[in-house]
PDB file of C-alpha atoms in Angstrom:
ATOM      1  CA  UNK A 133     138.359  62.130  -5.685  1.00 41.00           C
ATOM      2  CA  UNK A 134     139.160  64.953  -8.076  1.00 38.00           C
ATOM      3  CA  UNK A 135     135.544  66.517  -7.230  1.00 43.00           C
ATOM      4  CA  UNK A 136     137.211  66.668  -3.747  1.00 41.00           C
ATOM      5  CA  UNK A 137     140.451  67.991  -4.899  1.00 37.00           C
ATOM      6  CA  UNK A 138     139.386  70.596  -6.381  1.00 43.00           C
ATOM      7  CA  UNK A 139     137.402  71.365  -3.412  1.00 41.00           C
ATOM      8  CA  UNK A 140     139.988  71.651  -1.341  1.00 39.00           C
ATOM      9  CA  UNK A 141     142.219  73.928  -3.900  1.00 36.00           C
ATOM     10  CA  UNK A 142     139.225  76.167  -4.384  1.00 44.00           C
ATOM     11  CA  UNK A 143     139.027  76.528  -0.346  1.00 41.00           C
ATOM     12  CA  UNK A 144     142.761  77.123   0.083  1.00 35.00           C
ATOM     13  CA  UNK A 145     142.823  79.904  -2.682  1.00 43.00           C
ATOM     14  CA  UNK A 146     139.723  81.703  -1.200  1.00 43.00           C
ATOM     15  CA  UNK A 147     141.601  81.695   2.452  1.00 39.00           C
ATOM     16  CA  UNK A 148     144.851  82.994   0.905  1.00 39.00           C
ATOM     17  CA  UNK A 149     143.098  86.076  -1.119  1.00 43.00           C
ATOM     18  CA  UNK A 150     143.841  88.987   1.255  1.00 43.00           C
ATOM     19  CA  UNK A 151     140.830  90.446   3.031  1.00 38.00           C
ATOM     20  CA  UNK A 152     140.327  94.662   2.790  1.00 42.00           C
ATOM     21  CA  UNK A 153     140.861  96.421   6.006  1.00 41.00           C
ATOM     22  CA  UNK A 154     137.302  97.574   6.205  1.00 41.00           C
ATOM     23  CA  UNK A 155     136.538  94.357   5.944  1.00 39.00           C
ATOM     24  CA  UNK A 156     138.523  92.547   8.534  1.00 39.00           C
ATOM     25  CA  UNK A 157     137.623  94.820  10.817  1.00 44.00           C
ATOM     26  CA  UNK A 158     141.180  96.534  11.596  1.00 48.00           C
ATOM     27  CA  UNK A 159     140.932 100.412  12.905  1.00 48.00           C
ATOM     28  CA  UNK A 160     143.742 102.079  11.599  1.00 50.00           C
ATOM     29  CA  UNK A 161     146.312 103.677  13.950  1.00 53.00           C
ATOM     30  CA  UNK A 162     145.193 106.955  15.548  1.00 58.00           C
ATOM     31  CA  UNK A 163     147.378 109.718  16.895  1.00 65.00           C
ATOM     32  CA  UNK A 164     147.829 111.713  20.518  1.00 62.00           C
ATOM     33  CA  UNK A 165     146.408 114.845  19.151  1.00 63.00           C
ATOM     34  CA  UNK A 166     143.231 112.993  17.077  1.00 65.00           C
ATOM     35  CA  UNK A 167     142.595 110.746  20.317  1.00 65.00           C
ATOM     36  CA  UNK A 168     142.222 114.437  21.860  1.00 65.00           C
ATOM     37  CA  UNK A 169     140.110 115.772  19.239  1.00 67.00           C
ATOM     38  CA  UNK A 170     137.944 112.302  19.850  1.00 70.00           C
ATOM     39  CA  UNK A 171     137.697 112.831  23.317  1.00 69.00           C
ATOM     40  CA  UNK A 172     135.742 115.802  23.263  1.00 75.00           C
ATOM     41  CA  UNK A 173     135.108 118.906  25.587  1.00 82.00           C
ATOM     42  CA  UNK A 174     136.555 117.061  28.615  1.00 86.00           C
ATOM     43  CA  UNK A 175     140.302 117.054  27.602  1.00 88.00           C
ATOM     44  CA  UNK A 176     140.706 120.799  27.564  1.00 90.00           C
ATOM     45  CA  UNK A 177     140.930 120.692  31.556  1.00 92.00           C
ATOM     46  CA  UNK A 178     142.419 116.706  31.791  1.00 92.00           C
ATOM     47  CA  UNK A 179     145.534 118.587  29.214  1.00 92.00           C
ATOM     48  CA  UNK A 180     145.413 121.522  31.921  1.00 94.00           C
ATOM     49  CA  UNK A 181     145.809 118.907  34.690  1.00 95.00           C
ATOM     50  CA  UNK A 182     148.885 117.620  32.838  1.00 94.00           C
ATOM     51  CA  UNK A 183     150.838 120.678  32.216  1.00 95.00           C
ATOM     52  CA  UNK A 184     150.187 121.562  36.153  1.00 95.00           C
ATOM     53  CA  UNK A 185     151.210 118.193  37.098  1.00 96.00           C
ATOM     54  CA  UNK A 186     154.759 118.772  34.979  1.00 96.00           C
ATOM     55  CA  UNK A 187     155.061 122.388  36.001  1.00 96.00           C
ATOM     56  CA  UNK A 188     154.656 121.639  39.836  1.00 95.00           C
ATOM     57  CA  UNK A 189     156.652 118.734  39.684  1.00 95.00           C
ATOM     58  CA  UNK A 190     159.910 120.559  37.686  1.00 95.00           C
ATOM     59  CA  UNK A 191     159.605 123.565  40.255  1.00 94.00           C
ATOM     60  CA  UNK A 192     159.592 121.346  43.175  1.00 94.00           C
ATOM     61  CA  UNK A 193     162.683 119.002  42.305  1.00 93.00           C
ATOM     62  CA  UNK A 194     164.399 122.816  41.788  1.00 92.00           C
ATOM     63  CA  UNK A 195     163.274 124.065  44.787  1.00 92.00           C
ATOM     64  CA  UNK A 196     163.894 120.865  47.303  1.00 93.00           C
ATOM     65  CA  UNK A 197     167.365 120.024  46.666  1.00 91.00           C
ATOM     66  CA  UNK A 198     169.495 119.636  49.860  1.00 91.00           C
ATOM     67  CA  UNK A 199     171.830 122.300  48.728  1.00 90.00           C
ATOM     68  CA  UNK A 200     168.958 124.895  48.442  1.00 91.00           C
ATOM     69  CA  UNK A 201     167.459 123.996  51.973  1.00 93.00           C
ATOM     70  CA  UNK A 202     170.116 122.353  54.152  1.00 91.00           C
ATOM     71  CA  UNK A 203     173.687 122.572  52.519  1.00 91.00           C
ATOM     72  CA  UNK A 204     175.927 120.042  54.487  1.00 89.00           C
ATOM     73  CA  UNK A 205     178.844 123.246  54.304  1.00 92.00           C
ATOM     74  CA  UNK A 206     176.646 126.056  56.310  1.00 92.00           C
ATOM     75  CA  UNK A 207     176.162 123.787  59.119  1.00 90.00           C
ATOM     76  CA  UNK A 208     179.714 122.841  59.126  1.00 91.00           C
ATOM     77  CA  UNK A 209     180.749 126.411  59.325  1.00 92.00           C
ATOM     78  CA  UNK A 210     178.317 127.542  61.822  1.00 92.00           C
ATOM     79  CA  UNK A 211     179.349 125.050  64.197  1.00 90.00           C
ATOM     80  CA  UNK A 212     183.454 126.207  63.373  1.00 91.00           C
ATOM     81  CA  UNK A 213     181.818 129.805  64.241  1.00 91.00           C
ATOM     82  CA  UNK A 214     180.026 129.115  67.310  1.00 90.00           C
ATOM     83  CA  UNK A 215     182.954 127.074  68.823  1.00 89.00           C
ATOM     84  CA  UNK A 216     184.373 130.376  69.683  1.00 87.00           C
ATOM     85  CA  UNK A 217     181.027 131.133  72.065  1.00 86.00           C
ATOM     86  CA  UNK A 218     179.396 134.261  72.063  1.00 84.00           C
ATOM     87  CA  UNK A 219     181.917 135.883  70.366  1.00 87.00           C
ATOM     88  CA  UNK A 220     181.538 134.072  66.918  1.00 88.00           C
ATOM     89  CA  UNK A 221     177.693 135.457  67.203  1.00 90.00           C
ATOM     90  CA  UNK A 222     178.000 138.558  65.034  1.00 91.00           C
ATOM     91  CA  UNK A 223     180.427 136.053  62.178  1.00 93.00           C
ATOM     92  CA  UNK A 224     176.931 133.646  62.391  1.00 92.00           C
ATOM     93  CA  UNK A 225     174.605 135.808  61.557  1.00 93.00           C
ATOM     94  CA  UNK A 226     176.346 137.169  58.335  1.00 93.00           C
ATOM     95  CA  UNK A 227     177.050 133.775  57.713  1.00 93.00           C
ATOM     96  CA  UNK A 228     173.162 133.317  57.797  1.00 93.00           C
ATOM     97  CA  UNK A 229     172.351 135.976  55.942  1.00 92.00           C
ATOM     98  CA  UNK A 230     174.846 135.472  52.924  1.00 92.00           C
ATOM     99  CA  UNK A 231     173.526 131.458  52.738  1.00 91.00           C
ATOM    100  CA  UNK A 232     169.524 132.682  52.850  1.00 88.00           C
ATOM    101  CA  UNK A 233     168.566 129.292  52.740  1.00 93.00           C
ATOM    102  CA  UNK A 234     165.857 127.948  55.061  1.00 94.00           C
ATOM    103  CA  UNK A 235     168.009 126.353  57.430  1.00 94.00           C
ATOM    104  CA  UNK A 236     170.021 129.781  57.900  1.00 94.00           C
ATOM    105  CA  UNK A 237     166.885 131.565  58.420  1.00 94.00           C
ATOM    106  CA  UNK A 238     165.746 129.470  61.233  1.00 95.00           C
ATOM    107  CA  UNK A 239     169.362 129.425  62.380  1.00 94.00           C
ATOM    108  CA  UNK A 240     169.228 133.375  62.405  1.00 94.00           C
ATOM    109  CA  UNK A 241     165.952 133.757  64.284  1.00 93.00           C
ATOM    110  CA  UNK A 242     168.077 131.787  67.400  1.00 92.00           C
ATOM    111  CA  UNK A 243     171.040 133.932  67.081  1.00 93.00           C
ATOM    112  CA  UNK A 244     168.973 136.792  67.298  1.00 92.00           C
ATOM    113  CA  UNK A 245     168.026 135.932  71.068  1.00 90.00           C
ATOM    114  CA  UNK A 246     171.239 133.946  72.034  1.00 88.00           C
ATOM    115  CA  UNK A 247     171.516 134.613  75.956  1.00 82.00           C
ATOM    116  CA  UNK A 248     167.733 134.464  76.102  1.00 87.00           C
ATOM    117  CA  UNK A 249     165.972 131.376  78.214  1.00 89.00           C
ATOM    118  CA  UNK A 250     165.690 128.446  76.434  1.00 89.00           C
ATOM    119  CA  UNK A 251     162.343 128.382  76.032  1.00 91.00           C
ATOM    120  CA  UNK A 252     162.112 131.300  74.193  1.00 91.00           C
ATOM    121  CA  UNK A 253     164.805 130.586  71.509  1.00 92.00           C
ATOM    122  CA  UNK A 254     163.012 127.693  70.768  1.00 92.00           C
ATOM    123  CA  UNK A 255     159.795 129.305  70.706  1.00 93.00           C
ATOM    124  CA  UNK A 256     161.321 131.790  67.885  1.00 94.00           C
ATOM    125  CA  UNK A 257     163.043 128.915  65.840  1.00 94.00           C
ATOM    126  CA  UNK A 258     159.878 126.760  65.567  1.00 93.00           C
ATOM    127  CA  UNK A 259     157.695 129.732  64.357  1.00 94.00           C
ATOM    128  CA  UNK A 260     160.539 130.292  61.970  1.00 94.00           C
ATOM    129  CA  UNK A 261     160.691 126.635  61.069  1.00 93.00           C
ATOM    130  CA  UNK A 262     157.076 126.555  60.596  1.00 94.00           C
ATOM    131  CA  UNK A 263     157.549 129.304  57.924  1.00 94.00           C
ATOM    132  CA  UNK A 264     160.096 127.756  55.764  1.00 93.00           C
ATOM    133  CA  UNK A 265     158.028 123.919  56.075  1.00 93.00           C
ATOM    134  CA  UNK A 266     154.898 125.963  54.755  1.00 93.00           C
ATOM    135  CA  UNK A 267     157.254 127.192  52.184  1.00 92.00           C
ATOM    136  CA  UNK A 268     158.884 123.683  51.218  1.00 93.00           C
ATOM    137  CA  UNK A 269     154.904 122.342  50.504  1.00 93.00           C
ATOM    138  CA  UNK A 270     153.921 124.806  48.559  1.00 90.00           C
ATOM    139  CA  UNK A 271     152.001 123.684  45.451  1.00 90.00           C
ATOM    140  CA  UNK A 272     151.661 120.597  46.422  1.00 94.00           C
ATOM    141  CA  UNK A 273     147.945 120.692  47.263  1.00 93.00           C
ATOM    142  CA  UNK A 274     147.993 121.034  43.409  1.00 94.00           C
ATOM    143  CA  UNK A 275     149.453 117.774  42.619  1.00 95.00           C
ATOM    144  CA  UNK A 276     146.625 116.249  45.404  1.00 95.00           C
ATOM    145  CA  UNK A 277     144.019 118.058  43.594  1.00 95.00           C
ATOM    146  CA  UNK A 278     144.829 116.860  40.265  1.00 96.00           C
ATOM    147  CA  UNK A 279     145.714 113.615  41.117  1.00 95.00           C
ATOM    148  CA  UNK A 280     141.758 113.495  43.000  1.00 95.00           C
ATOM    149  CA  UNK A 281     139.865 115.364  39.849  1.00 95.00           C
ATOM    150  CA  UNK A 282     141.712 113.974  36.779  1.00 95.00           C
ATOM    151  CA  UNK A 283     139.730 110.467  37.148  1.00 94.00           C
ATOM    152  CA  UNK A 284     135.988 112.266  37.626  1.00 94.00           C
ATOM    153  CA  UNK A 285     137.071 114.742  34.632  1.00 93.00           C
ATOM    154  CA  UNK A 286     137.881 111.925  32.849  1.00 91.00           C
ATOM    155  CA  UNK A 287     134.851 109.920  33.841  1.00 91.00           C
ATOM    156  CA  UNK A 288     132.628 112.628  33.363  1.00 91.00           C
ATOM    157  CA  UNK A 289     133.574 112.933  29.359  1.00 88.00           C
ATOM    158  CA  UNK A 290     133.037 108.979  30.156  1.00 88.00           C
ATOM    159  CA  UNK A 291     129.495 109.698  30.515  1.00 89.00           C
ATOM    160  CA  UNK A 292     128.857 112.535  28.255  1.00 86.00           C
ATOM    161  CA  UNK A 293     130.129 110.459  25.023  1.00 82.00           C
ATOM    162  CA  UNK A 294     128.021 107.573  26.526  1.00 84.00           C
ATOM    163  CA  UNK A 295     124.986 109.840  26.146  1.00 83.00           C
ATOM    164  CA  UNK A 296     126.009 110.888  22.774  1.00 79.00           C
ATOM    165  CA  UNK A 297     126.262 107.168  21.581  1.00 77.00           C
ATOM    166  CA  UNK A 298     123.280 106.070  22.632  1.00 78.00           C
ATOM    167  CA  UNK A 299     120.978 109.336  21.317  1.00 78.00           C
ATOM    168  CA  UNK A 300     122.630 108.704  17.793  1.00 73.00           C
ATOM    169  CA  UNK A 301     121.623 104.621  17.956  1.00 72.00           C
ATOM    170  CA  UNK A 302     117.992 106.383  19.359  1.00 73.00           C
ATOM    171  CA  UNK A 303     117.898 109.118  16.952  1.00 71.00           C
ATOM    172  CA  UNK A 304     118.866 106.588  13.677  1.00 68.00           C
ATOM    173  CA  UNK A 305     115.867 103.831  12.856  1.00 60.00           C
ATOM    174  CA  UNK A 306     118.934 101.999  10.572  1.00 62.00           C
ATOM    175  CA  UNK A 307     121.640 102.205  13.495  1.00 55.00           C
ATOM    176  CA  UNK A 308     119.384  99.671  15.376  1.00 58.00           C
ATOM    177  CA  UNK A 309     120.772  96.294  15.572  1.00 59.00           C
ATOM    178  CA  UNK A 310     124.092  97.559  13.737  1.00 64.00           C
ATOM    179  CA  UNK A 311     126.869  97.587  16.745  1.00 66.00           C
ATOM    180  CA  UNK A 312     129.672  99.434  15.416  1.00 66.00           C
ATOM    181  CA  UNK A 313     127.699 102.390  15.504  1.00 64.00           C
ATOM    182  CA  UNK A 314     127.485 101.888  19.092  1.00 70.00           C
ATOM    183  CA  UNK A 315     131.097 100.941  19.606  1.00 71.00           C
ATOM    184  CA  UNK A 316     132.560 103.368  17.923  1.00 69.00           C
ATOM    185  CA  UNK A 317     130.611 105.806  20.238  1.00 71.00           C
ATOM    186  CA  UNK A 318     132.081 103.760  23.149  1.00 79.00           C
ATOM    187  CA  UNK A 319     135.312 103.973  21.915  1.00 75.00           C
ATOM    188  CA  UNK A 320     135.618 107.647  21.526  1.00 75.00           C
ATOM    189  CA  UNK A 321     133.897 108.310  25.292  1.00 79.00           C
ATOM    190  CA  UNK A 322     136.624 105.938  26.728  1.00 86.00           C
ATOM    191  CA  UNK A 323     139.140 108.020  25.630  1.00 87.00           C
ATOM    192  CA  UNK A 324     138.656 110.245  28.222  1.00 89.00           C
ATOM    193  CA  UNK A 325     138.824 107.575  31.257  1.00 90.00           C
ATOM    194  CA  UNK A 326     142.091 106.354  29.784  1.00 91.00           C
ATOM    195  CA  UNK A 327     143.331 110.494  29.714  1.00 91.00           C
ATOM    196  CA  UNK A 328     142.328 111.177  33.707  1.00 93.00           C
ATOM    197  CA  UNK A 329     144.012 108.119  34.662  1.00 94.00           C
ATOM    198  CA  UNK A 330     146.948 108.886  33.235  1.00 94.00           C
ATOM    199  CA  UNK A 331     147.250 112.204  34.501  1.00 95.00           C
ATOM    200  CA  UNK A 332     145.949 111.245  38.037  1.00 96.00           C
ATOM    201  CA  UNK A 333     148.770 108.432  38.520  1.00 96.00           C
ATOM    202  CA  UNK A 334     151.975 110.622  37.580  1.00 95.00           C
ATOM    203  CA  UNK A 335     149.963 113.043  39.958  1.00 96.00           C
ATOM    204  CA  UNK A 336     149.494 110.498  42.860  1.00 96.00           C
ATOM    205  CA  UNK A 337     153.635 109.519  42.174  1.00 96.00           C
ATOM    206  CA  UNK A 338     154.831 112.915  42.150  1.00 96.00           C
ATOM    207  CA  UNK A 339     153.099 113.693  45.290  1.00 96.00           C
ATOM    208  CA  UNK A 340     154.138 111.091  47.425  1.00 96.00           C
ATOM    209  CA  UNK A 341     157.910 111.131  46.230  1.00 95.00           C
ATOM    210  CA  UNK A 342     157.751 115.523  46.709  1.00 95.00           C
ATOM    211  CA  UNK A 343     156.403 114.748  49.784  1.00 95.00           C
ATOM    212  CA  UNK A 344     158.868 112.031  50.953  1.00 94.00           C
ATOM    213  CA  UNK A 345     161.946 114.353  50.074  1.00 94.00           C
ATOM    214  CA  UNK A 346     160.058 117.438  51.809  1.00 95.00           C
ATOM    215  CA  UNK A 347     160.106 114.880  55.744  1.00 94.00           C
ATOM    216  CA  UNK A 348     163.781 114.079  55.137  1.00 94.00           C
ATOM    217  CA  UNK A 349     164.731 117.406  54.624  1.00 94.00           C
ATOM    218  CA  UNK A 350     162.675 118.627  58.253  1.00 94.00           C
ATOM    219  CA  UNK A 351     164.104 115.977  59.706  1.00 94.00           C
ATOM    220  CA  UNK A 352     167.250 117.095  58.629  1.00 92.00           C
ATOM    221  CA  UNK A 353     166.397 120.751  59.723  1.00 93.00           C
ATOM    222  CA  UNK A 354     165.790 119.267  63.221  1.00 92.00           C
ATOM    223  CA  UNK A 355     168.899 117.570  63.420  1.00 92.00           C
ATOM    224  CA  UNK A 356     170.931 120.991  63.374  1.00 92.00           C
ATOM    225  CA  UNK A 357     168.188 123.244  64.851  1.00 92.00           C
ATOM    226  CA  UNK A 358     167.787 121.422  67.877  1.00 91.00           C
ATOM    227  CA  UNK A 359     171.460 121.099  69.366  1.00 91.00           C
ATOM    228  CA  UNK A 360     171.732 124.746  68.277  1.00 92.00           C
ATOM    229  CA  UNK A 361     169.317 126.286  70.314  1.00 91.00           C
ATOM    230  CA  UNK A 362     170.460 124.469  73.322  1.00 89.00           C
ATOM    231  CA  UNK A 363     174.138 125.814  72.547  1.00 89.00           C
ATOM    232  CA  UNK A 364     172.550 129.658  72.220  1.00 89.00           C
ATOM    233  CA  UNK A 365     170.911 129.323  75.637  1.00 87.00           C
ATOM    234  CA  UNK A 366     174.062 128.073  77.158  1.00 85.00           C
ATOM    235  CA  UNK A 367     175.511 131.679  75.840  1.00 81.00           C
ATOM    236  CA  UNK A 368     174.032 133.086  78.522  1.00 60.00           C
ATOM    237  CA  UNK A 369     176.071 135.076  81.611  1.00 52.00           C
ATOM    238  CA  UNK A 370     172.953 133.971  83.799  1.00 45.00           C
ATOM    239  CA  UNK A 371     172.002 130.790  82.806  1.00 40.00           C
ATOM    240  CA  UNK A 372     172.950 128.827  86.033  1.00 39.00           C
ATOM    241  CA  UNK A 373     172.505 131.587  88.482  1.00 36.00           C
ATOM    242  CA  UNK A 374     169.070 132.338  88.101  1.00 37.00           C
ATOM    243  CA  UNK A 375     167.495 135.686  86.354  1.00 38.00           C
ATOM    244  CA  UNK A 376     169.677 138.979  85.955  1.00 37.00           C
ATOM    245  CA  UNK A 377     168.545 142.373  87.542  1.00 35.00           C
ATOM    246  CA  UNK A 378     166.622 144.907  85.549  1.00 36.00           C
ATOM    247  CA  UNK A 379     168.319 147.336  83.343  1.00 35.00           C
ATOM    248  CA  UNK A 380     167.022 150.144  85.978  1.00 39.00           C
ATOM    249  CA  UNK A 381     168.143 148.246  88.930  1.00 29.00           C
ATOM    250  CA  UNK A 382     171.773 148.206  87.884  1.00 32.00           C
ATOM    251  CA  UNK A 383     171.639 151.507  86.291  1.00 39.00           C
ATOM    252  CA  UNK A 384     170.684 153.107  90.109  1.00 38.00           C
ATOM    253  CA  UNK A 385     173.387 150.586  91.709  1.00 40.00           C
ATOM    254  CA  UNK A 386     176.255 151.959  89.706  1.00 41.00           C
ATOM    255  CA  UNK A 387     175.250 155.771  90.164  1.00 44.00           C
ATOM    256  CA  UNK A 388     175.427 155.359  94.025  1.00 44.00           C
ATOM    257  CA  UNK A 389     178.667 153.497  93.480  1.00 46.00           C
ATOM    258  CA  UNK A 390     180.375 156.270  91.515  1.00 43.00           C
ATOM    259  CA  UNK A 391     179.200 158.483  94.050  1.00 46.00           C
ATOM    260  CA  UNK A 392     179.266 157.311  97.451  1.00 44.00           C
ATOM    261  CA  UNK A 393     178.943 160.851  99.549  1.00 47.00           C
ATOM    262  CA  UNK A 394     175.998 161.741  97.650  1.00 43.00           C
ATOM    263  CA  UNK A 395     173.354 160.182 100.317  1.00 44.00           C
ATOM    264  CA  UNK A 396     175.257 161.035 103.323  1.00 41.00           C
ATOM    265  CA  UNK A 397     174.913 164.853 102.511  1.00 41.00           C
ATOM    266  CA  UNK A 398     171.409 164.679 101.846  1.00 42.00           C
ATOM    267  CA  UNK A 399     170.885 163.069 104.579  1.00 42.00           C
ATOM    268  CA  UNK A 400     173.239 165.332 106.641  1.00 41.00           C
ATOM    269  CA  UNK A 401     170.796 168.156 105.627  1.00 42.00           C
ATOM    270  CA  UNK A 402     168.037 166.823 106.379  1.00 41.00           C
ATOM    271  CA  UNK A 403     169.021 166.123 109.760  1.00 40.00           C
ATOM    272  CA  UNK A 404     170.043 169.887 109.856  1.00 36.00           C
TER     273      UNK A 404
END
């Protein structure tokens, strides 16, 4: 009995004596900038990656705020403006030109040709509109880029410290049958799977949200464009009588009115 006692004492003391950290096992805490340094060649472009995927993303929520492409306040006032018909034309187009935002540039490129069919006002604003969408997705073929590359960068460094490991266990006679040689190697090419992913999925996000805000804003650009250029075409003296004469035509027609004994002499002496 006391043969089993003290047993069981010397058992409890040897599991209460704390164990070393090297021995346990235990990796100690690493930081962001050595987890870089462990990752090797391939996080030189993966940290390139990031700071595009941060710089695109800050210039695009700048750039594609309503106010900047289609303030609620111009369209207000350029529907006040045009309620007075033609004659609030010339008010419209300084109105467009002091906003410079890409609604009032598609605006102006109707007013330009208000009178003219249809057709061709349209024709003018979707050019124009085409312009200022190009303009709205710029950059953002970065973002897709980055969000396609950052996992093969980071899978690539994958491979490379992969290689590395396994020439040092090949290389080393006494690294055979010892696996933390070969883990550790694993653990520092992994580093650089875990970096592309997460650049590539704040990529992916950013992309799909820029690109979400960039549609509601055309559709809002479509909701104003469209009603105006069937209001400019409606400026038109013609419209519902069919195409007006040639400048030339009406030119010769008023002459001969303002001087209605001109052809009766010549042909007076002619006949004489």
């Amino acid at each position: 009995m006391t043969d089993a006692i003290a047993i069981a004492l010397a058992a409890l003391s040897h599991a209460a004596t704390p164990v070393p950290a090297a021995a346990s096992g235990d990796v100690p805490a690493a930081s962001v900038w050595s987890l870089m340094l462990q990752g090797g060649v391939m996080m030189i472009p993966l940290a390139v990656c990031s700071f595009v995927v941060v710089a695109v993303t800050a210039e695009r929520l700048t750039t594609l705020r309503r106010a900047r492409v289609a303030p609620r306040s111009f369209a207000a006032d350029l529907d006040t403006l045009l309620a007075r018909g033609a004659a609030g034309v010339p008010d419209a187009r300084v109105l467009c030109e002091r906003s410079n935002t890409p609604l009032a540039r598609i605006a102006d490129a109707g007013l330009q040709r208000v009178g003219r069919p249809l057709e061709e006002i349209e024709r003018h604003m979707t050019a124009a509109g085409e312009h200022e969408l190009f303009d709205l997705r710029k950059r953002m073929r970065a973002l897709s880029v980055v969000a396609s590359a950052a996992p093969l960068l980071g899978l690539i460094g994958t491979i490379f410290g992969m290689i590395r490991a396994f020439r040092s266990v090949a290389a080393s006679g006494e690294a055979l049958g010892r696996t933390e040689v070969l883990a550790e190697g694993i653990y520092e090419a992994l580093i650089t799977t875990a970096a592309g992913l997460l650049v590539a999925v704040p990529a992916l996000m950013a992309y799909h949200w820029l690109s979400g805000k960039i549609e509601r804003l055309t559709r809002e650009l479509d909701r104003v464009c469209v009603p105006l250029a069937e209001r400019l075409a409606s400026f038109a003296p013609n419209a519902k009588r069919g195409h007006a004469a040639p400048p030339e035509i009406l030119h010769a027609e008023s002459k001969s009115d303002a001087h209605p004994d001109t052809q009766p002499a010549a042909s007076a002496g002619a006949m004489a």
